[in-house]
Amino acid sequence: MTATPDSATPPAAHRVIEPLYAEILRRNQGEKEFHQAVREVLETLGPVLAQRPEFVDARIIERICEPERQLIFRVPWSDDSGDIHVNRGFRVEFSSSLGPYKGGLRFHPSVNLGIVKFLGFEQIFKNALTGMPIGGGKGGSDFDPKGRSDAEIMRFCQSFMTELHRHLGEYTDVPAGDIGVGGREIGYLFGQYKRITNRYESGVLTGKGLGWGGALVRTEATGYGCVLFTAEMLRSRGESLDGQRIAVSGSGNVAIYAIEKAQQLGATVVTCSDSDGYVVDEKGIDLALLKEIKEAGRGRVSEYAERRPEAVFVPGTGVWNVPCDVALPCATQNELHEADALALVRNGVKAVAEGANMPTTPEAVRVFQEAGVAFAPGKAANAGGVATSALEMQQNASRDSWTFAHTEERLAEIMRHIHDSCYTTAERYGSPGNYVVGANIAGFELVADAMLAQGLI
């Protein structure tokens, strides 16, 4: 496999990028998600390298693609029956050029080094786009919290933090939650960090409970931010979200709050999904019912259809066959494939924004771009979560707490800034309306300039 820079890539830059990508494949074998994330960025950087040869001379791409530190460690713990289990923990501290490493922890059986590196690599540019002083990192474990008791999850989190704590700090590395890591897990992790270090260092973890250092809007931020970015994309085309029909995948935190904000802005959301299948509700998703099933009962979306006669549950995949004006993939990586994109385009989709991390395959992205669909990559569209984490860090540093309205206003400002930065950067480099190009280049330039300023480290 080789990198395939787009047609705007100058031949000289192409000659630089191809061997770089080949070397990344050689040195990171078997890490397909990481390969995909790197390729997606490199494909867009040709114009930058042509205009900024100092980045080539300083080997910025080679350095930015190699994490500053990769941690892998054993996590032993015992279940409620006394049986011993051993999981693997990860933390990839990718880039600290703009600030302390910042990125979530994911607890899921699929977690491996390649997935953590893909997420961490994306996080570098996502965090840069926010304009906040935060670097990029990611972590997690192949531990599966499903079906485990609170006591089992507590013991796992304590064992995990016992090893990880020595690498963290509010000026060093600040994790947050991700899939499988919510307020409960953050609480157990923070408690163990406090116990080991003998410090109440609020800024060492974000996503904390509101009573002990957490920030309002953090729960809603990723979903809200995705919809706010979508609204800005439509505004740039002379439209709004009001009256639009939206398909959402997923039914976790991101999906639920994307649905909430879309409804607040006048849209009708007609789908949600989980690993069993998807629901279509032509009258619009009943958000209170969905929250009751997923947040309170930790149930399945099939229950939604059982309790709401207007809704239909369809087992398996296929949510993108549902006609819509706007599609928001909010479930997991590589969930929206080329055939799905073709179906969405046939049905008249106008805009697609990634609420999840890299949910759209490269082939599907090309379909959207060739059809003139406004497409927002996750590093821009789902940056609201980490942006609000940075706002939580600000409040912790000043021993302050802000109102919901103030924090939501700051989030909206940040998402507008991200949109405008992506939009103007794409125009500046000859790709107007291409948010993938704009996001990649805008984030890359910020990090690369900081790396040049700080020397060869």
Coordinates of C-alpha atoms in Angstrom, one line a residue:
M1 CA 0.0 0.0 0.0
T2 CA 1.2 3.5 -0.8
A3 CA 0.1 7.0 0.1
T4 CA -2.1 8.5 -2.6
P5 CA -1.8 12.3 -2.4
D6 CA -4.6 14.1 -4.1
S7 CA -4.2 15.8 -7.5
A8 CA -3.3 19.1 -5.8
T9 CA -0.2 17.6 -4.4
P10 CA 2.9 19.0 -6.2
P11 CA 5.2 16.2 -7.6
A12 CA 8.1 17.2 -5.4
A13 CA 5.9 16.9 -2.3
H14 CA 4.6 13.6 -3.6
R15 CA 8.2 12.3 -3.8
V16 CA 8.6 13.2 -0.1
I17 CA 5.3 11.8 1.1
E18 CA 5.4 8.3 -0.5
P19 CA 8.7 7.1 1.1
L20 CA 7.6 8.6 4.4
Y21 CA 4.4 6.6 4.4
A22 CA 6.2 3.4 3.3
E23 CA 8.6 3.8 6.3
I24 CA 5.6 4.3 8.7
L25 CA 4.0 1.1 7.4
R26 CA 7.3 -0.8 7.9
R27 CA 7.9 0.5 11.4
N28 CA 4.3 0.1 12.6
Q29 CA 3.3 -3.3 11.1
G30 CA -0.2 -4.6 11.7
E31 CA -1.6 -1.3 13.0
K32 CA -4.2 -0.8 10.3
E33 CA -6.2 1.9 12.1
F34 CA -3.0 3.9 12.7
H35 CA -2.0 3.5 9.0
Q36 CA -5.4 4.8 7.9
A37 CA -5.2 7.9 10.2
V38 CA -1.7 8.7 9.0
R39 CA -2.5 8.2 5.3
E40 CA -5.6 10.5 5.6
V41 CA -3.4 13.3 6.9
L42 CA -0.4 12.8 4.6
E43 CA -2.7 12.8 1.5
T44 CA -3.5 16.5 2.2
L45 CA -0.1 17.9 3.2
G46 CA 1.5 18.2 -0.2
P47 CA 0.7 21.9 -0.7
V48 CA 2.0 22.7 2.8
L49 CA 5.3 20.9 2.2
A50 CA 5.7 22.7 -1.1
Q51 CA 5.2 26.1 0.5
R52 CA 7.0 25.4 3.7
P53 CA 10.2 23.4 2.9
E54 CA 11.5 24.0 6.4
F55 CA 9.0 21.3 7.6
V56 CA 10.7 18.8 5.3
D57 CA 14.2 19.9 6.3
A58 CA 13.3 19.5 10.0
R59 CA 11.8 16.1 9.5
I60 CA 8.5 17.3 11.1
I61 CA 6.4 14.5 9.6
E62 CA 8.7 11.7 10.7
R63 CA 8.8 13.2 14.2
I64 CA 5.1 13.9 14.5
C65 CA 4.2 10.3 13.4
E66 CA 6.5 8.8 16.1
P67 CA 4.9 9.2 19.6
E68 CA 7.1 10.9 22.2
R69 CA 6.3 8.0 24.6
Q70 CA 4.4 4.6 24.3
L71 CA 3.5 2.9 27.6
I72 CA 2.2 -0.7 27.7
F73 CA 1.7 -2.4 31.1
R74 CA 0.0 -5.3 32.9
V75 CA -3.2 -4.7 34.8
P76 CA -4.0 -7.6 37.2
W77 CA -7.3 -7.6 39.1
S78 CA -9.7 -10.0 40.8
D79 CA -13.4 -10.4 40.2
D80 CA -16.1 -10.8 42.8
S81 CA -15.5 -14.6 42.9
G82 CA -11.8 -14.1 43.7
D83 CA -10.7 -15.2 40.2
I84 CA -7.7 -13.3 38.9
H85 CA -7.7 -11.6 35.5
V86 CA -4.9 -9.9 33.6
N87 CA -5.5 -7.1 31.1
R88 CA -3.2 -4.9 29.1
G89 CA -3.0 -1.1 29.7
F90 CA -1.9 1.5 27.2
R91 CA -1.0 5.2 27.2
V92 CA 0.5 6.8 24.0
E93 CA 1.8 10.2 24.8
F94 CA 2.0 11.5 21.2
S95 CA 2.8 15.2 21.2
S96 CA 3.4 17.8 23.9
S97 CA 4.4 20.7 21.5
L98 CA 1.3 22.7 22.4
G99 CA 0.7 21.6 26.0
P100 CA 0.3 18.6 28.2
Y101 CA -0.8 15.4 26.6
K102 CA -4.6 15.3 26.5
G103 CA -6.9 12.5 25.4
G104 CA -9.3 9.9 26.7
L105 CA -9.0 6.4 28.1
R106 CA -11.0 3.7 26.3
F107 CA -12.0 0.4 28.0
H108 CA -13.1 -2.1 25.4
P109 CA -12.0 -5.6 24.2
S110 CA -11.0 -4.2 20.8
V111 CA -8.3 -1.9 22.3
N112 CA -4.8 -2.6 21.1
L113 CA -1.7 -0.4 20.4
G114 CA -2.7 0.3 16.8
I115 CA -6.1 1.7 17.8
V116 CA -4.6 3.8 20.7
K117 CA -2.0 5.2 18.3
F118 CA -4.7 6.0 15.7
L119 CA -6.8 7.8 18.3
G120 CA -3.7 9.6 19.7
F121 CA -2.5 10.7 16.3
E122 CA -6.0 12.2 15.5
Q123 CA -6.0 13.8 19.0
I124 CA -2.8 15.9 18.1
F125 CA -4.6 17.8 15.4
K126 CA -8.0 17.9 17.0
N127 CA -6.6 19.5 20.1
A128 CA -4.5 21.9 18.1
L129 CA -7.7 23.1 16.2
T130 CA -9.4 24.0 19.5
G131 CA -6.9 26.8 20.0
M132 CA -6.4 25.6 23.6
P133 CA -2.9 24.8 25.0
I134 CA -3.1 21.0 25.0
G135 CA -1.1 18.3 23.3
G136 CA -2.2 14.9 22.0
G137 CA -2.4 11.5 23.6
K138 CA -4.7 8.5 24.1
G139 CA -4.9 5.4 26.3
G140 CA -7.0 2.6 27.6
S141 CA -7.2 -1.2 28.1
D142 CA -8.7 -4.3 26.5
F143 CA -10.8 -4.6 29.7
D144 CA -14.5 -5.0 29.1
P145 CA -16.7 -3.3 31.7
K146 CA -19.9 -4.8 30.4
G147 CA -21.5 -7.1 32.9
R148 CA -19.0 -6.2 35.6
S149 CA -20.1 -5.1 39.0
D150 CA -19.2 -1.7 40.4
A151 CA -16.7 -3.4 42.8
E152 CA -15.0 -5.2 39.9
I153 CA -14.7 -2.0 37.9
M154 CA -13.3 -0.2 40.9
R155 CA -10.6 -2.9 41.5
F156 CA -9.7 -2.8 37.8
C157 CA -9.5 1.0 37.8
Q158 CA -7.4 1.0 40.9
S159 CA -4.9 -1.5 39.4
F160 CA -4.8 0.5 36.2
M161 CA -4.1 3.8 37.9
T162 CA -1.5 2.2 40.2
E163 CA 0.8 1.8 37.2
L164 CA -0.3 4.8 35.1
H165 CA -0.2 7.5 37.9
R166 CA 3.6 7.9 37.6
H167 CA 3.2 9.2 34.1
L168 CA 0.4 11.7 34.8
G169 CA 0.1 15.2 36.1
E170 CA -1.8 18.5 35.3
Y171 CA 1.4 19.8 33.5
T172 CA 2.3 16.4 32.0
D173 CA -0.6 14.2 30.9
V174 CA -4.3 14.7 31.5
P175 CA -6.6 11.8 30.5
A176 CA -10.3 11.9 30.2
G177 CA -13.0 9.3 29.4
D178 CA -13.9 7.6 26.2
I179 CA -15.8 4.4 25.3
G180 CA -16.3 2.4 28.4
V181 CA -14.9 5.1 30.7
G182 CA -17.6 7.4 32.1
G183 CA -18.1 9.3 35.4
R184 CA -18.0 6.2 37.5
E185 CA -14.6 5.1 36.1
I186 CA -13.1 8.5 36.3
G187 CA -14.1 8.7 39.9
Y188 CA -12.4 5.4 40.8
L189 CA -9.3 6.4 38.8
F190 CA -9.1 9.8 40.4
G191 CA -9.6 8.4 43.9
Q192 CA -6.6 6.0 43.4
Y193 CA -4.5 8.8 41.9
K194 CA -5.2 10.9 45.0
R195 CA -4.5 8.0 47.4
I196 CA -1.1 7.2 45.8
T197 CA 0.2 10.8 45.3
N198 CA -1.4 12.4 48.4
R199 CA -2.4 15.3 46.3
Y200 CA -5.8 16.6 45.4
E201 CA -4.7 17.5 41.8
S202 CA -8.1 18.2 40.2
G203 CA -6.6 19.0 36.8
V204 CA -5.0 15.5 36.4
L205 CA -8.3 14.0 35.0
T206 CA -11.2 15.6 33.2
G207 CA -14.8 14.3 33.1
K208 CA -15.0 14.4 36.9
G209 CA -18.2 14.6 38.9
L210 CA -19.7 18.1 39.2
G211 CA -19.4 18.1 43.0
W212 CA -15.6 17.5 42.9
G213 CA -14.1 19.5 40.1
G214 CA -16.1 18.6 37.0
A215 CA -17.4 21.0 34.4
L216 CA -20.9 21.6 33.3
V217 CA -21.5 20.7 29.6
R218 CA -18.7 18.2 29.6
T219 CA -21.2 15.3 29.3
E220 CA -23.0 17.0 26.4
A221 CA -19.9 18.6 24.7
T222 CA -19.0 16.1 22.0
G223 CA -22.5 15.7 20.7
Y224 CA -23.3 19.3 21.0
G225 CA -20.1 20.3 19.3
C226 CA -20.7 18.0 16.4
V227 CA -24.1 19.6 15.7
L228 CA -22.8 23.1 16.2
F229 CA -20.1 22.4 13.6
T230 CA -22.7 21.0 11.2
A231 CA -24.8 24.2 11.7
E232 CA -21.7 26.3 10.7
M233 CA -21.1 24.2 7.6
L234 CA -24.7 24.6 6.5
R235 CA -24.6 28.3 7.3
S236 CA -21.6 28.7 5.0
R237 CA -23.9 27.3 2.3
G238 CA -26.8 29.6 3.1
E239 CA -28.8 27.0 5.1
S240 CA -29.6 26.1 8.7
L241 CA -30.4 23.0 10.6
D242 CA -34.0 24.1 11.2
G243 CA -36.3 21.7 9.4
Q244 CA -33.6 19.3 8.3
R245 CA -34.1 15.5 8.6
I246 CA -31.1 13.9 10.4
A247 CA -29.9 10.3 10.7
V248 CA -27.7 9.5 13.7
S249 CA -25.8 6.3 14.4
G250 CA -25.1 5.2 17.9
S251 CA -27.0 5.6 21.1
G252 CA -24.2 6.4 23.6
N253 CA -23.2 9.7 25.0
V254 CA -22.2 11.4 21.7
A255 CA -25.3 10.3 19.8
I256 CA -27.7 11.2 22.6
Y257 CA -26.4 14.7 22.9
A258 CA -26.1 15.2 19.2
I259 CA -29.8 14.3 19.0
E260 CA -30.6 16.8 21.8
K261 CA -28.8 19.7 20.3
A262 CA -30.1 19.0 16.8
Q263 CA -33.7 19.0 18.2
Q264 CA -33.0 22.3 20.0
L265 CA -32.0 23.8 16.6
G266 CA -35.2 22.6 14.9
A267 CA -34.1 19.5 13.2
T268 CA -35.9 16.1 13.2
V269 CA -33.7 13.2 14.1
V270 CA -35.2 9.9 12.9
T271 CA -32.6 7.2 13.8
C272 CA -30.4 5.9 16.5
S273 CA -28.6 2.5 16.7
D274 CA -26.5 0.1 18.7
S275 CA -24.6 -3.1 17.9
D276 CA -27.9 -5.1 17.6
G277 CA -29.5 -2.8 15.0
Y278 CA -31.2 0.5 14.5
V279 CA -34.4 2.3 15.1
V280 CA -36.4 4.5 12.7
D281 CA -38.8 6.9 14.3
E282 CA -40.5 9.1 11.6
K283 CA -42.0 11.4 14.2
G284 CA -38.6 12.1 15.6
I285 CA -36.6 10.3 18.4
D286 CA -38.2 10.6 21.8
L287 CA -35.1 11.8 23.6
A288 CA -36.5 11.3 27.1
L289 CA -37.3 7.7 26.3
L290 CA -33.9 7.0 24.7
K291 CA -32.1 8.5 27.8
E292 CA -34.2 6.4 30.1
I293 CA -33.3 3.2 28.2
K294 CA -29.7 3.9 27.5
E295 CA -28.5 6.1 30.4
A296 CA -30.6 4.9 33.3
G297 CA -31.3 1.3 32.3
R298 CA -28.2 0.6 30.1
G299 CA -30.6 -1.2 27.8
R300 CA -30.8 -1.8 24.0
V301 CA -32.4 0.3 21.3
S302 CA -34.7 -2.5 20.4
E303 CA -36.5 -1.6 23.7
Y304 CA -37.2 1.8 22.3
A305 CA -39.3 0.3 19.5
E306 CA -41.1 -2.0 21.9
R307 CA -42.1 1.0 24.0
R308 CA -42.9 3.5 21.2
P309 CA -45.4 2.1 18.6
E310 CA -44.5 4.7 16.0
A311 CA -40.9 3.4 15.8
V312 CA -39.5 0.4 13.9
F313 CA -36.4 -1.6 15.0
V314 CA -34.3 -3.1 12.2
P315 CA -31.8 -5.7 13.2
G316 CA -28.2 -5.5 11.9
T317 CA -26.5 -2.7 10.1
G318 CA -28.1 -0.4 7.5
V319 CA -28.9 2.8 9.3
W320 CA -27.4 4.8 6.3
N321 CA -30.1 3.5 4.0
V322 CA -32.6 5.7 5.8
P323 CA -33.1 8.9 3.7
C324 CA -31.9 12.1 5.4
D325 CA -30.5 15.6 4.8
V326 CA -27.8 15.3 7.3
A327 CA -25.9 12.2 8.6
L328 CA -24.1 12.1 11.9
P329 CA -22.0 8.9 12.4
C330 CA -21.6 8.8 16.2
A331 CA -20.9 5.2 17.0
T332 CA -17.4 3.9 16.3
Q333 CA -14.5 3.8 13.8
N334 CA -15.1 2.7 10.2
E335 CA -18.8 2.2 10.5
L336 CA -19.7 4.2 7.3
H337 CA -18.5 2.4 4.2
E338 CA -18.4 3.3 0.5
A339 CA -21.8 1.6 -0.2
D340 CA -23.3 3.5 2.7
A341 CA -22.0 6.8 1.3
L342 CA -23.4 6.0 -2.1
A343 CA -26.8 5.2 -0.5
L344 CA -26.8 8.5 1.4
V345 CA -25.9 10.5 -1.8
R346 CA -28.6 8.8 -3.7
N347 CA -31.1 9.8 -1.0
G348 CA -30.0 13.4 -1.2
V349 CA -27.7 13.9 1.9
K350 CA -26.3 17.5 2.1
A351 CA -23.9 17.2 5.0
V352 CA -22.1 14.6 7.0
A353 CA -20.2 15.3 10.3
E354 CA -18.2 12.7 12.2
G355 CA -19.3 12.6 15.9
A356 CA -17.2 9.4 16.4
N357 CA -13.5 9.1 15.7
M358 CA -12.8 8.2 12.1
P359 CA -16.2 6.5 11.5
T360 CA -16.0 7.1 7.7
T361 CA -13.7 5.0 5.5
P362 CA -11.5 6.8 3.0
E363 CA -13.5 5.4 0.1
A364 CA -16.7 6.8 1.6
V365 CA -15.1 10.2 2.2
R366 CA -14.2 10.3 -1.5
V367 CA -17.8 9.6 -2.5
F368 CA -19.0 12.5 -0.4
Q369 CA -16.4 14.9 -1.7
E370 CA -17.0 14.0 -5.3
A371 CA -20.7 14.4 -4.8
G372 CA -20.3 17.9 -3.3
V373 CA -21.6 16.8 0.1
A374 CA -20.2 19.0 3.0
F375 CA -18.1 16.5 5.0
A376 CA -16.6 17.3 8.4
P377 CA -13.8 15.0 9.7
G378 CA -13.9 14.0 13.4
K379 CA -10.8 16.0 14.3
A380 CA -12.9 19.1 13.6
A381 CA -16.5 18.0 14.2
N382 CA -16.0 16.1 17.4
A383 CA -13.5 18.4 19.0
G384 CA -16.1 19.8 21.4
G385 CA -15.4 17.1 24.0
V386 CA -11.7 17.8 24.4
A387 CA -12.4 21.5 24.1
T388 CA -14.7 21.4 27.1
S389 CA -12.1 19.2 28.9
A390 CA -9.7 22.0 28.5
L391 CA -12.3 24.4 29.9
E392 CA -12.6 22.0 32.9
M393 CA -8.8 22.3 33.3
Q394 CA -9.1 26.1 33.3
Q395 CA -11.7 26.0 36.0
N396 CA -9.6 23.5 38.1
A397 CA -6.5 25.7 37.8
S398 CA -8.4 28.8 39.0
R399 CA -10.4 26.9 41.6
D400 CA -13.5 28.1 39.9
S401 CA -16.7 26.8 38.4
W402 CA -18.8 28.2 35.5
T403 CA -22.5 28.2 34.7
F404 CA -23.9 25.8 32.1
A405 CA -24.8 28.8 29.9
H406 CA -21.3 30.3 30.1
T407 CA -19.6 27.0 29.4
E408 CA -21.9 26.3 26.5
E409 CA -21.3 29.7 25.0
R410 CA -17.5 29.1 25.2
L411 CA -18.0 25.7 23.5
A412 CA -20.0 27.4 20.7
E413 CA -17.3 30.0 20.2
I414 CA -14.6 27.3 20.0
M415 CA -16.6 25.3 17.4
R416 CA -17.1 28.4 15.3
H417 CA -13.4 29.1 15.5
I418 CA -12.6 25.5 14.4
H419 CA -15.0 25.7 11.5
D420 CA -13.7 29.1 10.3
S421 CA -10.1 27.9 10.7
C422 CA -10.8 24.8 8.6
Y423 CA -12.8 26.8 6.0
T424 CA -10.2 29.6 5.5
T425 CA -7.2 27.2 5.5
A426 CA -8.8 25.0 2.8
E427 CA -9.4 28.2 0.7
R428 CA -5.8 29.4 1.3
Y429 CA -4.4 26.1 0.0
G430 CA -6.6 25.9 -3.1
S431 CA -9.3 23.4 -1.8
P432 CA -12.3 25.6 -1.0
G433 CA -15.0 23.7 0.9
N434 CA -12.8 20.7 1.7
Y435 CA -12.9 20.5 5.5
V436 CA -10.6 17.4 5.5
V437 CA -7.8 19.5 3.9
G438 CA -8.6 22.5 6.0
A439 CA -8.6 20.6 9.3
N440 CA -5.5 18.6 8.6
I441 CA -3.4 21.5 7.4
A442 CA -4.6 24.0 10.1
G443 CA -3.9 21.5 12.9
F444 CA -0.6 20.4 11.3
E445 CA 0.7 23.9 10.9
L446 CA 0.1 24.8 14.5
V447 CA 1.9 21.8 15.8
A448 CA 4.7 22.0 13.2
D449 CA 5.5 25.6 14.0
A450 CA 5.6 24.9 17.7
M451 CA 8.0 22.0 17.0
L452 CA 10.3 24.2 15.0
A453 CA 10.3 26.8 17.7
Q454 CA 11.2 24.3 20.4
G455 CA 14.1 22.7 18.6
L456 CA 15.1 19.1 17.9
I457 CA 13.5 17.2 20.8

